[in-house]
Tab-separated table of C-alpha atoms in Angstrom:
chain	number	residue	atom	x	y	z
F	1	UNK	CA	0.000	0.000	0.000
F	2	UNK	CA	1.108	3.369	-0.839
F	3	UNK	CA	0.188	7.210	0.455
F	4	UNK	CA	0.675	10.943	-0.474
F	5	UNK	CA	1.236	13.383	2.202
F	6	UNK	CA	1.353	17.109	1.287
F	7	UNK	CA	4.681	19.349	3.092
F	8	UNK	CA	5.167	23.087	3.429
F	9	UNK	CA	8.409	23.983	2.062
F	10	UNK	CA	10.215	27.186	3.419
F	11	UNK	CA	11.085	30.021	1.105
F	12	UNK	CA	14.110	31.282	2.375
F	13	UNK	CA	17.718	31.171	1.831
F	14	UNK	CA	17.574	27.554	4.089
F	15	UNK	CA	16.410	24.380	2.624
F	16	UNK	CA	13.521	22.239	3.976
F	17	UNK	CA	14.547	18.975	5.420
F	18	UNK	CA	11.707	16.522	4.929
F	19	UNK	CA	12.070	12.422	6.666
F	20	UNK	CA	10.961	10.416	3.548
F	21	UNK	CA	10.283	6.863	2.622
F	22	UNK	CA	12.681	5.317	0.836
F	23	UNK	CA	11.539	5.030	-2.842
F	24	UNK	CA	9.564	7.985	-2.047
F	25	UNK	CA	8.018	10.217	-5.553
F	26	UNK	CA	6.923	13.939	-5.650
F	27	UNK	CA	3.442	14.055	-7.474
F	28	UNK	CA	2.447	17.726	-7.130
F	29	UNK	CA	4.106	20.674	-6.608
F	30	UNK	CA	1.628	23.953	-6.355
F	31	UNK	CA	1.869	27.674	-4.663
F	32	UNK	CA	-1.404	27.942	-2.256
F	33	UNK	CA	-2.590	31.444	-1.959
F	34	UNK	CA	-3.605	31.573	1.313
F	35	UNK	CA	-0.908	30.635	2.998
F	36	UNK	CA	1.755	32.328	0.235
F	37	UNK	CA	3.586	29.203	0.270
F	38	UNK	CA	4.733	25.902	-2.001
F	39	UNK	CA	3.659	22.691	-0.953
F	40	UNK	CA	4.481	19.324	-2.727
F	41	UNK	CA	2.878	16.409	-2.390
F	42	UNK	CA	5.115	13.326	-1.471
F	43	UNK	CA	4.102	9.702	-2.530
F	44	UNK	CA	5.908	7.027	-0.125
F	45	UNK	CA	5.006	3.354	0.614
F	46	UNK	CA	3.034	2.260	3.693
F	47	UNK	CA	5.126	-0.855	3.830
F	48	UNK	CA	5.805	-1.839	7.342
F	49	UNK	CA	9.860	-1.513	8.235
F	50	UNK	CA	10.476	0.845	5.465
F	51	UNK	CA	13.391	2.852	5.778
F	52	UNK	CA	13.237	6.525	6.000
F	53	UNK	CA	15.864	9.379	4.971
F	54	UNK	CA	16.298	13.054	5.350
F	55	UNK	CA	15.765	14.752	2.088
F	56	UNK	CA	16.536	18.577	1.674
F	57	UNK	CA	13.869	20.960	-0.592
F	58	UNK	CA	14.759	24.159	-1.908
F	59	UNK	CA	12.587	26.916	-3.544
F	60	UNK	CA	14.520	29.227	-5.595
F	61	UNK	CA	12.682	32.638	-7.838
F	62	UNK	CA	13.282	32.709	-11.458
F	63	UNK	CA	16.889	34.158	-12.232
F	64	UNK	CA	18.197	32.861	-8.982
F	65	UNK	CA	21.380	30.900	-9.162
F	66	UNK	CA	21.263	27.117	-8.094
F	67	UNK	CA	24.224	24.741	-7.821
F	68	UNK	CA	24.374	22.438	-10.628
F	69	UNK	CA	24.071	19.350	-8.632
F	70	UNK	CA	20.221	20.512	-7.338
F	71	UNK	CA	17.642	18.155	-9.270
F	72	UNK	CA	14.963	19.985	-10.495
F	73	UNK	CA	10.987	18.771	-9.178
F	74	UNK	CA	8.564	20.779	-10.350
F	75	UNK	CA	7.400	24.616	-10.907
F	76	UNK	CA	4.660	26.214	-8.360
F	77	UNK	CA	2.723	29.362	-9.792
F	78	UNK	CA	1.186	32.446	-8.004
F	79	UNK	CA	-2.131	32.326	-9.739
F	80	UNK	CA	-2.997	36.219	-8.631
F	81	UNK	CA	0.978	37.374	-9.188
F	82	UNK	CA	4.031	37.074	-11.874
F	83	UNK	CA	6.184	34.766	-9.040
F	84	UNK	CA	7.505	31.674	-10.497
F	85	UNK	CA	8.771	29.205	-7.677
F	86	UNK	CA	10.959	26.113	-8.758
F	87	UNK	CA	11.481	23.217	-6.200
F	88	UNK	CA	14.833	21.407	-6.159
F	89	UNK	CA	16.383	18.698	-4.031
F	90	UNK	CA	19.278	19.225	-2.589
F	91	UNK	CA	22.400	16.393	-2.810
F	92	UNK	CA	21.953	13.479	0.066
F	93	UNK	CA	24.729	13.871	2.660
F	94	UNK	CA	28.300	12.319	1.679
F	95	UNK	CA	27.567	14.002	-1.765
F	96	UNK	CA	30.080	16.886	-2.029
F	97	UNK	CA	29.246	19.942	-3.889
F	98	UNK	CA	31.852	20.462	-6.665
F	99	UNK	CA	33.423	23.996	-6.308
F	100	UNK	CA	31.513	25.673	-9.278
F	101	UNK	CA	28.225	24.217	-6.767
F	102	UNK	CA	30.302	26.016	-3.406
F	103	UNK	CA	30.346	29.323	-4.970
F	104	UNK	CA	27.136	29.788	-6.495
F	105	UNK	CA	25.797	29.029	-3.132
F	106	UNK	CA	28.443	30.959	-1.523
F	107	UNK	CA	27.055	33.799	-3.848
F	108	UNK	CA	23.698	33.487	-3.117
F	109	UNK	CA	23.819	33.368	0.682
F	110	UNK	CA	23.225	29.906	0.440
F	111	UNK	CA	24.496	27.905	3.560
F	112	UNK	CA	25.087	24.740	3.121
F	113	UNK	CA	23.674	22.317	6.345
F	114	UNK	CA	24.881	19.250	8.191
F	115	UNK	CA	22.491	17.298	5.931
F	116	UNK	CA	23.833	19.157	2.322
């Protein structure tokens, strides 16, 4: 059996950490006017003993720098605005960022956490 939960993921300079399923899929990404925030919506197995991970998020504008190793999810859209918001994982821990990935974030005022 198999489930979708739906996350709030933080728009600032600090990426989301998230404990997922393993084998876990993003379905939906989408901005929600009320609250002014992205959400995704996370499908993960409801398999008993399933191992679970930390998994980073990151929303980034349009035009804003990301490091090349970020994998792009999904797009949100303000319905009632001209924002753009693009969701990307960060790299699991013991994945180093090459040095072209360091200074963009460097750059940016990216920090990079114990879990990037």
């Amino acid at each position: 059996m198999k489930t979708i939960h739906k996350f709030r993921l933080d728009s600032g300079k600090e990426p989301t950490t998230l404990s997922l399923k393993e084998g876990f899929r993003v379905v939906r990404c989408e901005f929600l006017v009320p609250d002014k925030s992205v959400y995704i919506w996370v499908e993960q197995t409801l398999r008993p003993g399933a191992k679970s991970g930390e998994h980073q998020f990151r929303v980034a504008h349009s035009g804003e720098p990301v490091p090349d190793n970020f994998e792009y999810i999904d797009t949100a859209l303000d319905p009632f605005g001209p924002e753009a918001y693009h969701v990307f994982e960060v790299p699991v821990a013991g994945h180093d960022l090459d040095a072209g990935a360091r200074d963009t974030m460097a750059n940016s005022g990216w920090h990079p956490s114990a879990l990037s």
